[in-house]
Every structure is written in C-alpha cells, then in structure tokens.
Amino acid sequence: MVAGSVGGNETWAEQVRSRAGMYVGSTRSPGLSHIVYELVNNSIDQFLIDRATSVSVRFAGDMVEVLDDGPGLPFDQMSESGGRNLVESFCTTLRDARSVDDHAPHIHLSSLGAGLAPVAALAAELDIVSVRGSVCWQQMFNCGVPGPLTVLDPGPIEHGTRVRYTIDREIFEPGVSFDRRTIRTRLFEAAHLFPGLRVGVDSEAFYSSSGLADLAPLLLPPRFAPATTSANGRHEDVQLDFVAVDGPASQRFVGEGTVLSWVNGSAMVEHGHHVSGIRDVLAEREWWPSLVLAHVVMHSPEFAGPTRGRLNAPHVREAVAQILRDHLPQREQ
C-alpha cells in the first residue's frame, strides 16, 4: 500500500493519522514510546548484521533524536516503482518486509512493529540525516508528506544516521510527553538482550558483554546468592540466550519459578513455543530453577494472543530444546 492509494480520497498518511492508535497503540505516552522503539529497532537491525555498534537516544522537549553509527540509509537507491528514493518509500509505504533492507531477523522492542511509515505520518516533523559513502543526505517529512531530498555539505554528522522526531500535537493528547523512565528501562534491557551493543540515553551509556547473564543478578532481591547457569547456541535459524538461576530452598523467592522471555527483542508475557522447549528440557533434567531468562532471535516470528505476547512457531520448541541439550553443562544429581 502506497501513499495516495488508500480507498476513496483518503491518503495513506491521512489513514494513519485518523487511526493512530491502530498503528502505535495509543495517542498518549505509550504511543510515543512505541515510536521511539520503532526508530531504535532499525539501528539494532544493523547491529545484528555487524553494520553498527551503537545507538543513542536524546530527548529535548517535544523532540527525540535517535543516532546510530551504521552504514547510512539508501537515499542513493530508487524504489522499484521509480520516482522515489528507498527511504522515502519506507516512510510512505506500508511494508510487508521485515526490515528496511529486507534482511531478517527484524527486531521489535515492542509488540506492534508498525514500521517507519506510521512514524512519519504521526510526526509534526521527521528529520532524517544519513551519511552513506561520502554523501550526507537529508529529507524531512511533515505529517507524512515528504519534502525534497537534499545533500548537505558539510553535514551535521560524520557517519551513521540521525533521526529527529517531533510530536504532532494534532494527534497526541495535550500534556502528553515522552515517558523517559519507561523508555530508559526498555533500552537498558535492550543492551542486555543484544550483548555488545552500546546504548545511550541522554547522558547515560549502557553496555553488556554477557547479555542475560549480566541482567539476571539485577533482577534478584538484595543479598540473594545465586548459582547461575548459562547456555547460548543456534539451531538452524533460531538463536537462544538462556540463563537459569538457582538458590537454596529458603531463597526460592518466586515459588515454583519465574520465566521471563523475549523474541527478537520483544517481551513475550504469554511466552509460547520457545518456553515450551525450555520446559521440556527442564523436565527431562528434573530441574526447576528459581528464575529463567530466555531470548530467542529468529527469522519471521509469528506472534499470537490479544497483545501479540505469545510466540506461535511450533518448530521453535524442538529447536530451543536441542540448543539446551547441546549447550547446557551437565548438572550434579
């Protein structure tokens, strides 16, 4: 679906603007948080294919800036239909592709995954500056309407991509602003879901070399003395980061055990087939940890449930179980 192709006289941008909650979940702070996550998603995609090492988020009133050190966006390439560069196409087209350059897996820091076009349509101004090769490109979008593509010399950044989103007060309710605390928490978590990625939020910087193994101790009560077991591996297109925490019976602070799980960066509050595979292996070992953290990265996940909080991918159950059988250390009986 391309801008201007919606039924009747309604353009694509007008459709998004009249149904904003359908695309970003809310016209209050959660919707603004989702917009920030959409912008960060694209940077983490580049990290996963070794094209970027960092992403930072900076707030300034009604504006949020997302900056990465990736290879730049394809302003220098034309869409298949012609007449528009690829970035303009991404920002004005509802796409079925998983990511802006069609690689997979694609990251979702929230469960919606609407893409860049709704972000552009719901912006008073979306200002994109990107260095690709030796050229610094800029294009702005106002309420989804693209402005001219220009070349900046000199450019305001030396490499990577800078996106500035300004809240559209015609869409978002009066007094609503970015929920910095919630966004900070989510990006702190993202630094542990994607070990090696450098994440900045205003003046703070987050980094984890060990992923969930670094996150698990931060979720435990004070003075809890955990015994932690980790496993990381891949089976076909499924990558798993797994951490389990044991403690003395007196320290089983979560009863029969708690599981926290993510798929491609999105929290799965209802879990799904990946957690079923974990439970299969735990049952085989007669092992019931107090806390389990698990993050699966895969191609083309399908989410189910009213909030898309459950992974519906039956083949992942056996893939995850096989990874754990291959990579979990032997346990003393």
CSV table of C-alpha atoms in Angstrom, one decimal:
chain,number,residue,atom,x,y,z
A,1,MET,CA,0.0,0.0,0.0
A,2,VAL,CA,1.5,3.3,-1.1
A,3,ALA,CA,0.7,6.9,-0.1
A,4,GLY,CA,-2.3,8.0,-2.1
A,5,SER,CA,-3.5,4.5,-2.9
A,6,VAL,CA,-5.9,4.1,0.0
A,7,GLY,CA,-9.6,3.7,-0.9
A,8,GLY,CA,-11.7,6.8,-1.6
A,9,ASN,CA,-10.0,10.1,-1.3
A,10,GLU,CA,-8.0,9.3,1.9
A,11,THR,CA,-4.3,9.1,1.5
A,12,TRP,CA,-2.1,6.7,3.4
A,13,ALA,CA,-0.9,9.3,5.8
A,14,GLU,CA,-4.5,10.5,6.5
A,15,GLN,CA,-5.5,6.9,7.2
A,16,VAL,CA,-2.7,6.5,9.8
A,17,ARG,CA,-3.5,9.9,11.4
A,18,SER,CA,-7.2,9.1,11.7
A,19,ARG,CA,-6.4,5.7,13.3
A,20,ALA,CA,-3.2,6.4,15.2
A,21,GLY,CA,-4.0,4.0,18.0
A,22,MET,CA,-4.2,1.1,15.5
A,23,TYR,CA,-0.6,1.7,14.5
A,24,VAL,CA,1.2,2.8,17.6
A,25,GLY,CA,-1.2,1.6,20.3
A,26,SER,CA,-2.2,4.9,21.9
A,27,THR,CA,-2.3,8.7,21.5
A,28,ARG,CA,-0.8,9.0,24.9
A,29,SER,CA,2.7,8.3,26.3
A,30,PRO,CA,2.8,4.6,25.4
A,31,GLY,CA,2.2,5.6,21.7
A,32,LEU,CA,5.2,7.9,21.9
A,33,SER,CA,7.3,5.2,23.5
A,34,HIS,CA,6.4,2.9,20.6
A,35,ILE,CA,7.6,5.5,18.1
A,36,VAL,CA,11.0,5.7,19.8
A,37,TYR,CA,11.2,1.9,19.8
A,38,GLU,CA,10.5,1.8,16.0
A,39,LEU,CA,13.4,4.2,15.4
A,40,VAL,CA,15.7,2.2,17.6
A,41,ASN,CA,14.6,-1.1,16.0
A,42,ASN,CA,16.2,-0.1,12.7
A,43,SER,CA,19.5,0.6,14.4
A,44,ILE,CA,19.6,-2.7,16.3
A,45,ASP,CA,18.8,-4.5,13.0
A,46,GLN,CA,22.1,-3.1,11.6
A,47,PHE,CA,23.9,-4.2,14.8
A,48,LEU,CA,22.7,-7.8,14.3
A,49,ILE,CA,24.3,-7.9,10.8
A,50,ASP,CA,27.5,-6.3,12.0
A,51,ARG,CA,26.9,-2.9,10.4
A,52,ALA,CA,26.6,-0.8,13.5
A,53,THR,CA,27.9,-0.9,17.1
A,54,SER,CA,25.9,1.8,18.9
A,55,VAL,CA,22.6,3.6,19.1
A,56,SER,CA,21.7,6.6,21.3
A,57,VAL,CA,18.5,8.4,22.2
A,58,ARG,CA,18.3,12.0,23.3
A,59,PHE,CA,15.2,13.9,24.5
A,60,ALA,CA,14.6,17.7,24.0
A,61,GLY,CA,11.1,18.8,24.8
A,62,ASP,CA,8.7,17.6,22.1
A,63,MET,CA,11.6,16.2,20.1
A,64,VAL,CA,13.5,12.9,20.4
A,65,GLU,CA,16.7,12.2,18.5
A,66,VAL,CA,18.0,8.7,17.6
A,67,LEU,CA,21.5,8.4,16.3
A,68,ASP,CA,23.5,5.3,15.2
A,69,ASP,CA,26.8,4.6,13.6
A,70,GLY,CA,25.5,2.3,10.9
A,71,PRO,CA,26.3,2.5,7.1
A,72,GLY,CA,23.6,5.0,6.3
A,73,LEU,CA,20.2,4.7,4.7
A,74,PRO,CA,19.7,4.1,1.0
A,75,PHE,CA,18.8,7.6,-0.2
A,76,ASP,CA,21.0,6.8,-3.2
A,77,GLN,CA,18.7,4.0,-4.4
A,78,MET,CA,15.4,4.2,-6.1
A,79,SER,CA,12.3,2.2,-5.3
A,80,GLU,CA,11.1,-0.5,-7.7
A,81,SER,CA,8.2,1.7,-8.8
A,82,GLY,CA,10.6,4.5,-9.5
A,83,GLY,CA,10.2,8.2,-8.8
A,84,ARG,CA,11.2,7.9,-5.1
A,85,ASN,CA,14.3,7.1,-3.2
A,86,LEU,CA,14.1,4.0,-1.0
A,87,VAL,CA,14.0,5.9,2.3
A,88,GLU,CA,11.0,8.0,1.0
A,89,SER,CA,9.4,4.7,0.0
A,90,PHE,CA,9.9,3.2,3.5
A,91,CYS,CA,8.4,6.4,5.1
A,92,THR,CA,5.3,6.5,2.9
A,93,THR,CA,4.5,2.8,2.3
A,94,LEU,CA,3.0,0.1,4.5
A,95,ARG,CA,5.5,-2.7,4.0
A,96,ASP,CA,5.4,-6.4,4.5
A,97,ALA,CA,9.2,-6.7,4.6
A,98,ARG,CA,10.8,-7.5,7.9
A,99,SER,CA,13.2,-4.6,7.8
A,100,VAL,CA,14.2,-1.6,5.6
A,101,ASP,CA,16.7,-3.7,3.5
A,102,ASP,CA,14.6,-6.9,3.7
A,103,HIS,CA,17.1,-8.8,5.8
A,104,ALA,CA,15.9,-10.9,8.7
A,105,PRO,CA,15.6,-11.2,11.6
A,106,HIS,CA,13.9,-7.9,12.4
A,107,ILE,CA,13.9,-6.5,15.9
A,108,HIS,CA,10.7,-5.4,17.8
A,109,LEU,CA,11.3,-3.6,21.1
A,110,SER,CA,7.5,-3.5,21.4
A,111,SER,CA,4.9,-6.0,20.1
A,112,LEU,CA,3.4,-3.8,17.4
A,113,GLY,CA,6.1,-3.4,14.8
A,114,ALA,CA,4.4,-0.8,12.6
A,115,GLY,CA,7.4,0.4,10.6
A,116,LEU,CA,8.6,3.8,9.5
A,117,ALA,CA,5.6,5.0,7.6
A,118,PRO,CA,3.3,5.4,10.6
A,119,VAL,CA,6.1,7.1,12.5
A,120,ALA,CA,6.4,9.6,9.6
A,121,ALA,CA,2.7,10.1,9.4
A,122,LEU,CA,2.4,10.8,13.1
A,123,ALA,CA,5.2,13.4,13.2
A,124,ALA,CA,4.9,17.1,13.1
A,125,GLU,CA,8.3,16.7,11.6
A,126,LEU,CA,10.5,13.7,10.9
A,127,ASP,CA,14.0,14.9,10.0
A,128,ILE,CA,16.3,12.2,8.6
A,129,VAL,CA,20.0,12.9,8.1
A,130,SER,CA,22.2,10.0,6.9
A,131,VAL,CA,25.7,9.6,5.7
A,132,ARG,CA,26.2,6.9,3.0
A,133,GLY,CA,29.6,6.6,1.5
A,134,SER,CA,30.9,10.1,1.4
A,135,VAL,CA,27.5,11.8,0.9
A,136,CYS,CA,25.3,13.3,3.6
A,137,TRP,CA,21.6,13.2,2.7
A,138,GLN,CA,18.7,14.9,4.3
A,139,GLN,CA,14.9,14.5,3.9
A,140,MET,CA,12.1,15.8,6.1
A,141,PHE,CA,8.5,14.6,6.4
A,142,ASN,CA,5.7,16.7,7.7
A,143,CYS,CA,2.6,14.7,8.8
A,144,GLY,CA,3.8,12.0,6.4
A,145,VAL,CA,4.3,14.3,3.5
A,146,PRO,CA,7.8,14.1,2.1
A,147,GLY,CA,9.9,17.2,1.4
A,148,PRO,CA,12.7,17.4,-1.1
A,149,LEU,CA,15.8,15.2,-0.9
A,150,THR,CA,18.9,17.4,-0.4
A,151,VAL,CA,22.7,16.9,0.0
A,152,LEU,CA,24.4,18.6,3.0
A,153,ASP,CA,27.9,19.8,2.6
A,154,PRO,CA,29.2,19.9,5.3
A,155,GLY,CA,26.9,17.5,7.1
A,156,PRO,CA,25.9,17.8,10.7
A,157,ILE,CA,27.1,14.2,11.4
A,158,GLU,CA,30.2,12.4,10.1
A,159,HIS,CA,28.8,8.9,9.8
A,160,GLY,CA,25.6,6.9,10.5
A,161,THR,CA,22.0,8.1,10.7
A,162,ARG,CA,20.3,10.7,12.8
A,163,VAL,CA,16.5,10.8,13.0
A,164,ARG,CA,14.7,13.6,14.8
A,165,TYR,CA,11.0,13.0,15.6
A,166,THR,CA,8.8,15.9,16.8
A,167,ILE,CA,5.5,15.2,18.5
A,168,ASP,CA,2.4,16.1,16.4
A,169,ARG,CA,0.1,17.9,18.9
A,170,GLU,CA,-2.8,17.3,16.5
A,171,ILE,CA,-2.5,13.6,17.2
A,172,PHE,CA,-1.2,13.2,20.7
A,173,GLU,CA,-3.3,14.3,23.6
A,174,PRO,CA,-2.5,17.7,25.3
A,175,GLY,CA,0.2,17.4,28.0
A,176,VAL,CA,1.4,14.0,26.8
A,177,SER,CA,5.2,13.7,26.6
A,178,PHE,CA,7.9,11.1,26.2
A,179,ASP,CA,7.9,8.7,29.2
A,180,ARG,CA,11.7,8.8,29.6
A,181,ARG,CA,11.8,6.4,32.6
A,182,THR,CA,9.9,3.7,30.7
A,183,ILE,CA,12.0,4.2,27.6
A,184,ARG,CA,15.2,4.2,29.6
A,185,THR,CA,14.2,0.9,31.2
A,186,ARG,CA,13.4,-0.7,27.9
A,187,LEU,CA,16.7,0.4,26.4
A,188,PHE,CA,18.7,-0.7,29.4
A,189,GLU,CA,17.0,-4.1,28.9
A,190,ALA,CA,17.9,-4.0,25.1
A,191,ALA,CA,21.6,-3.5,25.9
A,192,HIS,CA,21.4,-6.9,27.7
A,193,LEU,CA,19.3,-8.6,25.1
A,194,PHE,CA,21.9,-7.7,22.4
A,195,PRO,CA,25.3,-8.0,24.1
A,196,GLY,CA,28.0,-5.9,22.6
A,197,LEU,CA,25.6,-3.1,21.5
A,198,ARG,CA,26.3,0.3,23.0
A,199,VAL,CA,23.1,2.1,24.0
A,200,GLY,CA,22.9,5.7,25.1
A,201,VAL,CA,20.0,7.5,26.7
A,202,ASP,CA,20.7,11.2,27.2
A,203,SER,CA,23.9,11.3,29.4
A,204,GLU,CA,23.8,7.6,30.3
A,205,ALA,CA,25.5,4.7,28.5
A,206,PHE,CA,24.6,1.0,28.7
A,207,TYR,CA,26.7,-1.9,27.6
A,208,SER,CA,26.7,-5.6,28.4
A,209,SER,CA,29.3,-8.2,27.2
A,210,SER,CA,27.4,-11.2,28.6
A,211,GLY,CA,23.8,-10.4,27.9
A,212,LEU,CA,21.2,-12.0,30.1
A,213,ALA,CA,23.9,-13.4,32.4
A,214,ASP,CA,24.6,-9.7,33.4
A,215,LEU,CA,20.9,-8.9,33.7
A,216,ALA,CA,19.8,-11.8,35.9
A,217,PRO,CA,21.6,-10.6,39.1
A,218,LEU,CA,20.0,-7.2,38.8
A,219,LEU,CA,16.5,-8.8,39.0
A,220,LEU,CA,17.2,-10.7,42.2
A,221,PRO,CA,16.5,-9.5,45.8
A,222,PRO,CA,19.3,-7.9,47.8
A,223,ARG,CA,21.7,-10.4,49.4
A,224,PHE,CA,20.4,-13.2,47.2
A,225,ALA,CA,23.3,-15.6,46.5
A,226,PRO,CA,22.5,-17.2,43.1
A,227,ALA,CA,24.0,-20.1,41.3
A,228,THR,CA,23.7,-19.2,37.6
A,229,THR,CA,23.8,-21.5,34.6
A,230,SER,CA,24.0,-20.1,31.0
A,231,ALA,CA,23.7,-21.6,27.6
A,232,ASN,CA,24.0,-19.9,24.2
A,233,GLY,CA,23.6,-21.5,20.8
A,234,ARG,CA,22.0,-21.8,17.4
A,235,HIS,CA,19.9,-24.4,15.7
A,236,GLU,CA,19.0,-23.7,12.1
A,237,ASP,CA,17.6,-20.1,12.2
A,238,VAL,CA,17.0,-20.0,15.9
A,239,GLN,CA,19.5,-18.3,18.2
A,240,LEU,CA,19.0,-18.7,22.0
A,241,ASP,CA,20.4,-16.8,25.0
A,242,PHE,CA,19.4,-18.7,28.2
A,243,VAL,CA,20.2,-18.1,31.9
A,244,ALA,CA,18.8,-20.0,34.8
A,245,VAL,CA,19.2,-19.0,38.5
A,246,ASP,CA,19.2,-21.5,41.4
A,247,GLY,CA,19.3,-20.8,45.1
A,248,PRO,CA,18.8,-22.6,48.4
A,249,ALA,CA,15.2,-23.7,49.1
A,250,SER,CA,14.9,-20.8,51.6
A,251,GLN,CA,15.7,-18.4,48.8
A,252,ARG,CA,13.2,-19.6,46.3
A,253,PHE,CA,11.6,-16.2,46.3
A,254,VAL,CA,9.5,-16.9,43.2
A,255,GLY,CA,7.8,-20.1,44.4
A,256,GLU,CA,7.9,-22.7,41.6
A,257,GLY,CA,10.0,-20.5,39.4
A,258,THR,CA,9.6,-17.5,37.2
A,259,VAL,CA,10.3,-17.3,33.5
A,260,LEU,CA,11.0,-14.1,31.6
A,261,SER,CA,11.2,-14.4,27.8
A,262,TRP,CA,11.7,-12.3,24.7
A,263,VAL,CA,11.6,-13.0,21.0
A,264,ASN,CA,13.5,-10.6,18.7
A,265,GLY,CA,13.7,-8.1,21.5
A,266,SER,CA,10.0,-8.1,22.3
A,267,ALA,CA,8.8,-9.3,25.7
A,268,MET,CA,6.6,-12.4,25.5
A,269,VAL,CA,4.4,-12.1,28.5
A,270,GLU,CA,2.4,-15.2,27.4
A,271,HIS,CA,5.6,-17.0,26.3
A,272,GLY,CA,4.9,-19.5,23.6
A,273,HIS,CA,6.7,-22.4,21.9
A,274,HIS,CA,10.2,-21.3,22.8
A,275,VAL,CA,9.3,-21.6,26.5
A,276,SER,CA,7.6,-24.9,25.9
A,277,GLY,CA,11.0,-26.2,24.6
A,278,ILE,CA,12.8,-24.9,27.7
A,279,ARG,CA,10.3,-26.6,30.0
A,280,ASP,CA,10.7,-29.9,28.1
A,281,VAL,CA,14.4,-29.9,28.9
A,282,LEU,CA,14.0,-28.8,32.5
A,283,ALA,CA,11.5,-31.6,33.0
A,284,GLU,CA,14.0,-34.1,31.5
A,285,ARG,CA,16.6,-32.9,34.0
A,286,GLU,CA,14.1,-32.7,36.9
A,287,TRP,CA,15.4,-29.2,37.4
A,288,TRP,CA,13.3,-26.2,38.5
A,289,PRO,CA,15.3,-23.0,38.7
A,290,SER,CA,14.0,-20.1,40.7
A,291,LEU,CA,14.4,-17.8,37.7
A,292,VAL,CA,14.8,-18.4,33.9
A,293,LEU,CA,15.6,-15.7,31.4
A,294,ALA,CA,15.5,-16.6,27.7
A,295,HIS,CA,15.8,-14.6,24.5
A,296,VAL,CA,15.2,-16.1,21.0
A,297,VAL,CA,16.2,-14.3,17.8
A,298,MET,CA,14.8,-15.9,14.7
A,299,HIS,CA,13.6,-15.2,11.2
A,300,SER,CA,9.9,-14.4,10.6
A,301,PRO,CA,8.4,-14.9,14.1
A,302,GLU,CA,4.6,-15.1,14.3
A,303,PHE,CA,3.0,-13.6,17.4
A,304,ALA,CA,-0.4,-14.5,18.8
A,305,GLY,CA,-2.6,-13.5,21.7
A,306,PRO,CA,-4.6,-10.3,22.3
A,307,THR,CA,-1.4,-8.3,22.8
A,308,ARG,CA,0.8,-10.3,20.5
A,309,GLY,CA,2.6,-11.6,23.6
A,310,ARG,CA,3.0,-15.2,22.6
A,311,LEU,CA,5.3,-16.9,20.1
A,312,ASN,CA,3.3,-19.1,17.7
A,313,ALA,CA,6.1,-21.1,16.0
A,314,PRO,CA,5.9,-24.8,16.7
A,315,HIS,CA,9.3,-25.7,15.1
A,316,VAL,CA,11.0,-23.4,17.7
A,317,ARG,CA,10.0,-25.8,20.5
A,318,GLU,CA,12.3,-28.5,19.3
A,319,ALA,CA,15.0,-26.0,18.2
A,320,VAL,CA,15.3,-24.5,21.6
A,321,ALA,CA,15.2,-27.9,23.3
A,322,GLN,CA,18.0,-29.1,21.0
A,323,ILE,CA,20.2,-26.0,21.8
A,324,LEU,CA,19.8,-26.6,25.5
A,325,ARG,CA,20.6,-30.3,25.2
A,326,ASP,CA,23.7,-29.4,23.2
A,327,HIS,CA,25.0,-26.5,25.3
A,328,LEU,CA,23.8,-26.8,28.9
A,329,PRO,CA,26.5,-28.1,31.2
A,330,GLN,CA,26.0,-31.4,33.0
A,331,ARG,CA,24.4,-31.0,36.4
A,332,GLU,CA,25.3,-32.9,39.5
A,333,GLN,CA,22.4,-35.0,40.7
